[in-house]
XYZ file of C-alpha atoms in Angstrom:
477
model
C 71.471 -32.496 8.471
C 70.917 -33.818 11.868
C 72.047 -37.348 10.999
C 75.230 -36.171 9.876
C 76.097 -33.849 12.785
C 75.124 -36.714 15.110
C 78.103 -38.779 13.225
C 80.871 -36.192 13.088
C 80.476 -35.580 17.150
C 80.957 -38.883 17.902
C 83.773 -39.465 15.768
C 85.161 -36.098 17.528
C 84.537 -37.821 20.410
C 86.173 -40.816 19.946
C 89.358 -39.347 18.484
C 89.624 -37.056 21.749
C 90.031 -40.333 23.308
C 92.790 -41.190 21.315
C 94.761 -37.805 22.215
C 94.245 -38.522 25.004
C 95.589 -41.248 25.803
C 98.934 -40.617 23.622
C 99.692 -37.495 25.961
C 99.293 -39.266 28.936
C 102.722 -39.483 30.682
C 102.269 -43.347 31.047
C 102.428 -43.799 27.414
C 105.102 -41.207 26.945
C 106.715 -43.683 29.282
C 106.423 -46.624 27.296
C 109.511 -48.029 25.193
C 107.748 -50.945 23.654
C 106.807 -49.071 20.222
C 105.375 -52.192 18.885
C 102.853 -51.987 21.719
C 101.885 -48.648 21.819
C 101.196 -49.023 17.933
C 98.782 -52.129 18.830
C 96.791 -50.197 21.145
C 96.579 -47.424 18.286
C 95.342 -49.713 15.934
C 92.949 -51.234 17.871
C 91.301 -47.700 18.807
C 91.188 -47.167 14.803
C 89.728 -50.466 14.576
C 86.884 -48.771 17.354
C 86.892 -45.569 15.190
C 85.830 -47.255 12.018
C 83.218 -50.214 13.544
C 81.441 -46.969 14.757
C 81.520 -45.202 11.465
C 80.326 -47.750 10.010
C 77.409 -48.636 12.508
C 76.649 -44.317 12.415
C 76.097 -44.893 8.412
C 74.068 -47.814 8.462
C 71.614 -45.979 10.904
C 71.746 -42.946 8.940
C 70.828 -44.554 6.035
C 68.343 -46.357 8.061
C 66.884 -43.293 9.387
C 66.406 -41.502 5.826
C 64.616 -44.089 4.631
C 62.074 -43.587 7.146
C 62.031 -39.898 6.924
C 61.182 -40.386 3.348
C 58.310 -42.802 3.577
C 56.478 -39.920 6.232
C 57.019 -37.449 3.390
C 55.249 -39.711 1.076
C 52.574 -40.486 3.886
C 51.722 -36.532 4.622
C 51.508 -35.966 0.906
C 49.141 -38.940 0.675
C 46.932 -37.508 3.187
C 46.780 -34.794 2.358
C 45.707 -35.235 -1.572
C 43.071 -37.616 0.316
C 41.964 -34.652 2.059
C 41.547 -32.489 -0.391
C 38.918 -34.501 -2.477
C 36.431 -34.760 0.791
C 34.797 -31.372 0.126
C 31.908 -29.357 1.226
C 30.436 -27.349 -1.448
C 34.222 -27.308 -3.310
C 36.416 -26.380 0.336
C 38.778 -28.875 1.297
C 37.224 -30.912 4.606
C 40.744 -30.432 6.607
C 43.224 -27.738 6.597
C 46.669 -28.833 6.931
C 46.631 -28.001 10.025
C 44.469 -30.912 11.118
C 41.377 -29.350 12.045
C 38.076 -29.626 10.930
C 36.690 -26.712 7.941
C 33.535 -25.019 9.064
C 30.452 -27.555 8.434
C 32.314 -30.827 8.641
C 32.139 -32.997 11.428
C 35.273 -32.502 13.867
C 37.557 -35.786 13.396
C 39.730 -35.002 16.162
C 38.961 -37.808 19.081
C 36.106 -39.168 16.896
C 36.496 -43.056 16.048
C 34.012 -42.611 13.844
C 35.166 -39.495 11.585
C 35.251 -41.757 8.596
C 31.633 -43.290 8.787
C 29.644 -39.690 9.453
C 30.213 -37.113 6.648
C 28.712 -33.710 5.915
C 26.284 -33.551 3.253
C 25.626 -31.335 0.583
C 22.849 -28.994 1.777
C 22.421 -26.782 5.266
C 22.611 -29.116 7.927
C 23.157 -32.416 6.669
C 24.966 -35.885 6.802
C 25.905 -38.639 4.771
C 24.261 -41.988 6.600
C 27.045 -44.883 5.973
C 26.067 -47.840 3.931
C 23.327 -45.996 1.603
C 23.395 -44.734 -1.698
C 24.583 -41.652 -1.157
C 21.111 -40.445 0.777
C 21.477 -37.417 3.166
C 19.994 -36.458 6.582
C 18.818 -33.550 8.316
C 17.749 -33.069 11.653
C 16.726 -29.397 12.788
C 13.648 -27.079 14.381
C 13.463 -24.434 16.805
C 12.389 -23.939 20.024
C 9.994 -20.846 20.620
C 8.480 -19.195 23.443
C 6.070 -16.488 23.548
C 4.257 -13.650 25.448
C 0.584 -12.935 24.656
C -1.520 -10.423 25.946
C -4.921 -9.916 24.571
C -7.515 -6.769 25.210
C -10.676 -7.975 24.722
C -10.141 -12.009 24.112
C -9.738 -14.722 26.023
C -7.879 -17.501 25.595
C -7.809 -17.939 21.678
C -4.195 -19.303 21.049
C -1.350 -18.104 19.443
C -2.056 -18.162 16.159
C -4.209 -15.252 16.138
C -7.342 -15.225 13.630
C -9.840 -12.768 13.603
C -12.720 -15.030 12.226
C -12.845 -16.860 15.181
C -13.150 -14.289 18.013
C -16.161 -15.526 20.406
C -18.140 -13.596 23.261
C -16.931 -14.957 26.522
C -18.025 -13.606 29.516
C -15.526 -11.894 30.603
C -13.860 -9.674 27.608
C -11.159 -7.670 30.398
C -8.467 -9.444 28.095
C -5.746 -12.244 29.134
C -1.788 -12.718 29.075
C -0.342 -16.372 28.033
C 2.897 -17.708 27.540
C 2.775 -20.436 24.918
C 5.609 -22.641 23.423
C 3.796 -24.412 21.234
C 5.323 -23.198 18.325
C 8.079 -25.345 18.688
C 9.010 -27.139 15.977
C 11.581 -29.950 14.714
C 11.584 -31.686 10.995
C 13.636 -34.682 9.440
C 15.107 -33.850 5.754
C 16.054 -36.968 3.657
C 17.429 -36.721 0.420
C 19.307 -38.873 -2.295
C 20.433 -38.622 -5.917
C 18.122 -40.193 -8.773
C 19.410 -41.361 -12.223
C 20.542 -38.474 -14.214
C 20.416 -35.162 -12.479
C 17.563 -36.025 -10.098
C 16.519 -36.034 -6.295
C 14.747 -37.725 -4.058
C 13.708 -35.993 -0.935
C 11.225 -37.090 2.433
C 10.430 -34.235 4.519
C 8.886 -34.748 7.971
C 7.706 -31.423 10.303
C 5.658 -31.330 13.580
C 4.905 -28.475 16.039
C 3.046 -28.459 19.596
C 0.379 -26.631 18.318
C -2.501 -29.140 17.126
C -5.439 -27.495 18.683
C -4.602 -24.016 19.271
C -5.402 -23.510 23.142
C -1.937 -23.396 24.720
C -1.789 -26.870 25.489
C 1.812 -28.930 24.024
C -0.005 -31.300 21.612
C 1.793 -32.731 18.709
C 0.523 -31.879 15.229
C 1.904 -32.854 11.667
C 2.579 -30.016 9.728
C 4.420 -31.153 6.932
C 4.893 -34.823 5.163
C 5.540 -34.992 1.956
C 7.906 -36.593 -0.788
C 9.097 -35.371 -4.056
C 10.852 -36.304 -6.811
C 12.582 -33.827 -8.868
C 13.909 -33.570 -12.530
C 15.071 -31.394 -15.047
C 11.623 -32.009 -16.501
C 9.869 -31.041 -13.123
C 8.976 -32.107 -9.804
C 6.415 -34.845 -8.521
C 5.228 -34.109 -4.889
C 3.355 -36.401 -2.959
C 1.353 -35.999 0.692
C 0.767 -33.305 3.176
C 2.179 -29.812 1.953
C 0.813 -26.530 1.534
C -1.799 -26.361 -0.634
C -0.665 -25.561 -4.352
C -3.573 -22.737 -4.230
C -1.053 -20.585 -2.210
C 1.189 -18.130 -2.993
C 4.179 -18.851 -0.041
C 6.251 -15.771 -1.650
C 3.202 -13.743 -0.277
C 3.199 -14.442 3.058
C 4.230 -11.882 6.065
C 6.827 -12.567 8.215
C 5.780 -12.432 12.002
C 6.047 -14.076 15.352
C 3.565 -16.507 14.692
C 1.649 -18.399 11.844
C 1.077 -15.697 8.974
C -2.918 -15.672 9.709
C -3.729 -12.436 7.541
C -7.134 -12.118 6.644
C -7.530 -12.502 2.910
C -4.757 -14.986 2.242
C -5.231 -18.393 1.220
C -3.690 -20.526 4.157
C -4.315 -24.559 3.929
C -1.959 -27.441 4.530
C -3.562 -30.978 2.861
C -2.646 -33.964 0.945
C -2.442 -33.704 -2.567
C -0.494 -34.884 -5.481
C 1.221 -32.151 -7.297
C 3.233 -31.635 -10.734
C 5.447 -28.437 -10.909
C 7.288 -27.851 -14.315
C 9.150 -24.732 -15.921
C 8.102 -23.600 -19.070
C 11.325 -21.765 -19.917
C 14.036 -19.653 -17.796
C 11.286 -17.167 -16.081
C 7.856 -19.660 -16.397
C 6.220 -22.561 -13.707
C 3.170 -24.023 -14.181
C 1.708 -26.183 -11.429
C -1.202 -29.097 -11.603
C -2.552 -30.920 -8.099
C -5.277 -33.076 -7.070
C -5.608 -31.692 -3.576
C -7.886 -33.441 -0.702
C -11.478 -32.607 -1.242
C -12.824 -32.244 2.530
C -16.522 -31.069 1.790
C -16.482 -29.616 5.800
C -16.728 -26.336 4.057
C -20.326 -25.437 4.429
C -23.302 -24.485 7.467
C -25.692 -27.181 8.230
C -28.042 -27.705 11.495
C -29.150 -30.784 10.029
C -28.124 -33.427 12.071
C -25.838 -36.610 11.327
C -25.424 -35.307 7.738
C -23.015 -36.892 5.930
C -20.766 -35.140 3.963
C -19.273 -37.559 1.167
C -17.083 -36.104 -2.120
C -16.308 -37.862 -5.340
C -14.146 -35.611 -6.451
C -10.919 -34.324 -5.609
C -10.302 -30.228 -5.704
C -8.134 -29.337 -8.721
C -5.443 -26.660 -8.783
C -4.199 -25.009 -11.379
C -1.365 -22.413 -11.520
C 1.377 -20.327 -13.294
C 4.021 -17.831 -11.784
C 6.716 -15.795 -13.044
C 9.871 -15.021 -11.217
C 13.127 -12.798 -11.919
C 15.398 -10.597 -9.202
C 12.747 -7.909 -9.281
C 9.088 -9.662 -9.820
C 7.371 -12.281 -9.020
C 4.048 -12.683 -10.204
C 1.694 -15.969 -9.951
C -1.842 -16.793 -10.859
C -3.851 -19.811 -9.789
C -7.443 -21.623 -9.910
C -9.502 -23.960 -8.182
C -12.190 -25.923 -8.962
C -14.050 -28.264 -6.260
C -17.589 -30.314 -5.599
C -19.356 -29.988 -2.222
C -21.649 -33.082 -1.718
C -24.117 -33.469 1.317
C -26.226 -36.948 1.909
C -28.865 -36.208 4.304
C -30.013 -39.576 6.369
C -33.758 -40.474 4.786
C -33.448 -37.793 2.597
C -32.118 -36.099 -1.093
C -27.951 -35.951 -1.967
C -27.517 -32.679 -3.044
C -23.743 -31.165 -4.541
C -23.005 -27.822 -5.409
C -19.849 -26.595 -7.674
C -17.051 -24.448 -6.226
C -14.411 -22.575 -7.599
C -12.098 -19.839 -6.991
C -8.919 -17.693 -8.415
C -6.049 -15.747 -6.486
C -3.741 -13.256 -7.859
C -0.486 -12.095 -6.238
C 2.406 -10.041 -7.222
C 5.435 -9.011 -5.525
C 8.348 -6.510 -5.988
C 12.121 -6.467 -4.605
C 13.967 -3.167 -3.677
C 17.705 -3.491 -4.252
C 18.028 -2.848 -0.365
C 16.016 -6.262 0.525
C 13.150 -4.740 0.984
C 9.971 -6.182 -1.051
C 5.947 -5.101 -1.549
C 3.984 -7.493 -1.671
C -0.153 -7.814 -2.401
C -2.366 -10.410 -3.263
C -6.922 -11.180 -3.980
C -8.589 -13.595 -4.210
C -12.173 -14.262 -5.360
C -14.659 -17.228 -5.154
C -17.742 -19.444 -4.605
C -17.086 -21.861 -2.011
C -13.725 -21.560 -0.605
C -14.696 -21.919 2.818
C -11.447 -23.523 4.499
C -8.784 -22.372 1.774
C -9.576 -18.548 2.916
C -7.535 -17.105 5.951
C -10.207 -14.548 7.513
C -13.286 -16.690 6.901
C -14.933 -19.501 8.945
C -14.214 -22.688 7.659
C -17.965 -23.381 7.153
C -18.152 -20.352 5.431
C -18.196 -21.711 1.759
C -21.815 -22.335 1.993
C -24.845 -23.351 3.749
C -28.255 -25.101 3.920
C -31.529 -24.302 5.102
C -33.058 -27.415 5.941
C -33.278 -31.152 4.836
C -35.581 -30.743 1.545
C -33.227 -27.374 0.389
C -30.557 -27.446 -2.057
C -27.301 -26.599 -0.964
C -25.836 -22.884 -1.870
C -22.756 -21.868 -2.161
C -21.665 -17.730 -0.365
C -19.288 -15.347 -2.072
C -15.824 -15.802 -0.707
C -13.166 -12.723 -1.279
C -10.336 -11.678 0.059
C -6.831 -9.077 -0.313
C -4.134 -8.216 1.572
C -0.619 -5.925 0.855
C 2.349 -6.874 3.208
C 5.975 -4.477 3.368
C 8.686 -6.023 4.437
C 12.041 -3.791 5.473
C 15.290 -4.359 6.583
C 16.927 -2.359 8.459
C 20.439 -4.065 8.877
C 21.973 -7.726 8.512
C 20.439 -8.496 12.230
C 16.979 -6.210 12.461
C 13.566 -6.186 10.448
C 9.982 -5.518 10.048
C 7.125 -6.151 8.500
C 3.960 -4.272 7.910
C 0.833 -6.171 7.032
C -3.155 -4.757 6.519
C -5.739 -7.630 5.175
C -9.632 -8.118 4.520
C -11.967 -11.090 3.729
C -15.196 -11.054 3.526
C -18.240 -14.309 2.921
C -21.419 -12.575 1.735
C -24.449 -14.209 3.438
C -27.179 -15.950 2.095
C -30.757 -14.632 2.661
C -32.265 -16.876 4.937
C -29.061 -17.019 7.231
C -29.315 -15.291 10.701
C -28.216 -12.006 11.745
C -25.646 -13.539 14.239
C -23.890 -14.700 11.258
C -20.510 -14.353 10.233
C -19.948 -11.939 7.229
C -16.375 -10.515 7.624
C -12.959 -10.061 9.330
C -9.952 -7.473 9.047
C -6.321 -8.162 10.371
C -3.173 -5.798 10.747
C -0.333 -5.968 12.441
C 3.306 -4.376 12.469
C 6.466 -6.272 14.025
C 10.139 -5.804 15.113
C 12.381 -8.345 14.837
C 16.374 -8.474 16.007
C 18.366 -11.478 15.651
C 21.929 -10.384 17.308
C 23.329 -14.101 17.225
C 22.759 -16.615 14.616
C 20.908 -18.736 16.107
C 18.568 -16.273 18.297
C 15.769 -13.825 17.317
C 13.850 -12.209 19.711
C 10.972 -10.024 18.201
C 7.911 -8.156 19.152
C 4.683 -7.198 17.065
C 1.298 -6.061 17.520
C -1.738 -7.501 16.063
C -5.109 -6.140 15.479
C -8.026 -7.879 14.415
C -11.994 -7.198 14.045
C -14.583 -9.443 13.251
C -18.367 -8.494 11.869
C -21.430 -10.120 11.424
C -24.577 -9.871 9.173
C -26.459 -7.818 11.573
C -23.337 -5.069 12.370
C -22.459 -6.137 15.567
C -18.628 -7.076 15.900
C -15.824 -7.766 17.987
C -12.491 -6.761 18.038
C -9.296 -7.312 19.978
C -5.536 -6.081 21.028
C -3.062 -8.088 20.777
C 0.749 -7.640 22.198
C 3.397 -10.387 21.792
C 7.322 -10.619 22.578
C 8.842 -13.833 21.518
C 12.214 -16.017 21.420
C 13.294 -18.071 18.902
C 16.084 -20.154 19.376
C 17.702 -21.996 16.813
């Protein structure tokens, strides 16, 4: 339409001209008709040079608008097949959708693409294999009653008698954490995945040391899933475990991250069972003997099954493990371990769940949250036989919500490491943990929280020690 109003005003235009001219009073003056019609014909001859220059642009200039019609429509079916989880990458408007990486300005836009889980990318010239980069940063506020500098992650067991007992305050960000998530398809429907966590946290005592939490790979099937290297321990129950401002140290859970090799597999719509060789460490035991070595042949085996639908989830799992000694100049000597942990939980319709777990066993030493490590056994002297203590342990956890942005948790747990008959009186028997948190996340990437934590520790002889513990902490991201 605009092309065509274009050529009618200038062939308005140029016929204005013409009137003009004819009632001018120097052509009215004119007698030579053969003149004045030469100087008509020649302004025709203008009239119709223009016309036909005004249709050869017009032309000209549809052609063009055509082949941009053809171009947006292009685009924009080439838009529509880059997709995140089925929504179109681009509106029409040009813009980036939510989760893809903004193209406006970006020379790039074409090589970086978002994957297909939280977080991720597509790395150019791979086989389709994704990256994540993520973590948190997390600062907290500690102040303790009767304890002194015992770290963030707060476990009972290991409460000491320091001098001065008038308590402490701490801020620690060791907590902090950051991960790298690799994944990438496998023939058929399978996965690949590389999963790499640290913290600051390696020793416990405030300072910003970096420790390897996680690093594992798997590979997973419709048959089931092979994972390889450090993860948590396949003797745990993670459904279990309380939410709170630090590491979930509840007495009476079982708590260990180790190398293993592990084999998960479902055994129909509601059924896993799970199979792992799991790193044997035989530090799990009391000796004063020195420069004992303490060798294993064997690797701990895990065993479990769980059962999960909207409302239950129930799992059952077993351990069995050797503890080997080789005193210098003197007898080897082994003992067998073994252990088995129940756990159940149930989900309200309001997100809200209850959850409980036990556990019972000879020799668990390390695997028990609430224990001393070197609780699993002991020694008397270099020509005894090494024997293994009772290890048990329970705890219940509630967890409410009380809208999209606050919730709590409430969490009471025991564990206990009956003590052989020719250990001391100053040694450790038990430990009990509660605690009861508030947490409020009013952006979504920020939770602030607070929580109190109680936790007693007792030994053979009755004495004990207990302490108060007060935290406020900031998460962000």
């Amino acid at each position: 339409m605009q092309y065509q109003t274009f050529k009618l005003l200038s062939i308005c235009v140029v016929t204005f001209s013409i009137l003009l001219v004819l009632s001018s009073p120097e052509v009215a003056a004119q007698d030579d008709a053969a003149g004045l019609r030469d100087e008509v014909n020649e302004l025709r001859a203008i009239i119709e040079q223009q016309r036909q220059q005004l249709d050869k642009q017009s032309e000209a200039l549809q052609a063009l608008g055509g082949r941009v019609e053809e171009v947006e429509v292009n685009s924009a079916a080439d838009m529509s097949k880059t997709t995140v989880g089925g929504t179109p990458a681009a509106a029409s408007t040009g813009r980036a959708a939510p989760g893809f990486r903004d193209s406006i300005g970006d020379l790039n836009s074409d090589a970086v693409q978002a994957g297909d889980f939280s977080g991720a990318i597509r790395l150019p010239n791979t086989q389709d294999v994704q990256l994540a980069i993520g973590g948190f940063i997390k600062t907290a506020a500690l102040w303790d009653s009767n304890a002194e500098n015992i770290g963030v992650d707060f476990l009972p067991a290991l409460l000491n008698r320091p001098d001065n007992q008038d308590g402490n305050f701490a801020l620690d960000s060791t907590l902090t954490r950051w991960f790298f998530d690799a994944r990438a398809p496998s023939p058929g429907d399978g996965q690949l995945r590389g999963y790499l966590e640290w913290d600051l946290n390696d020793k416990n005592d405030g300072e910003l040391d970096v420790k390897t939490r996680l690093a594992y790979g798997s590979w997973s099937t419709s048959a089931g899933k092979l994972t390889v290297g450090q993860n948590w321990s396949t003797f745990m129950d993670l459904k279990l475990l309380p939410e709170g401002l630090t590491e979930p140290t509840v007495s009476g859970a079982i708590f260990v991250r180790q190398s293993q090799i592990q084999w998960s597999a479902p055994l129909g719509a509601k059924w896993t069972y799970h199979v792992a060789v799991e790193d044997p460490s035989s530090n799990d035991f009391d000796s004063d003997i020195p420069d004992l070595d303490r060798n294993t042949e064997l690797p701990d085996v895990v065993l479990g099954i769980e059962y999960n639908d909207p409302q239950w989830h129930w799992r059952l799992n077993g351990i069995g493990r050797k503890l080997q000694l080789d005193i210098p100049d003197g007898p080897d000597d082994s003992a067998t371990g073994w252990g088995l942990s129940g756990s159940g939980r149930y989900n309200f319709s309001e997100g809200d769940w209850l959850g409980a777990s036990a556990s019972y066993g000879e020799g668990l030493g390390r695997y028990l949250l609430g224990i001393r490590s070197t609780a699993g056994g002991a020694i008397e002297g270099p020509d005894s036989s090494l024997e293994l203590r009772d290890n048990w342990g329970a705890f219940v956890n509630y967890f409410h919500k009380w809208s999209d942005t606050m919730r709590s948790s409430v969490t009471l747990g025991h564990a206990r490491s009956d003590a052989l008959n020719f250990q001391p009186a100053m040694t450790f028997e038990s430990s009990s943990y509660g605690a009861v948190n508030y947490l409020w996340s009013p952006l979504p990437y920020l939770t602030l929280g607070v929580e109190y934590q109680y936790g007693k520790l007792e030994y053979v002889n009755g004495d004990d020690l207990d302490n108060n513990r007060i935290s406020f902490a900031i998460q962000v991201f």
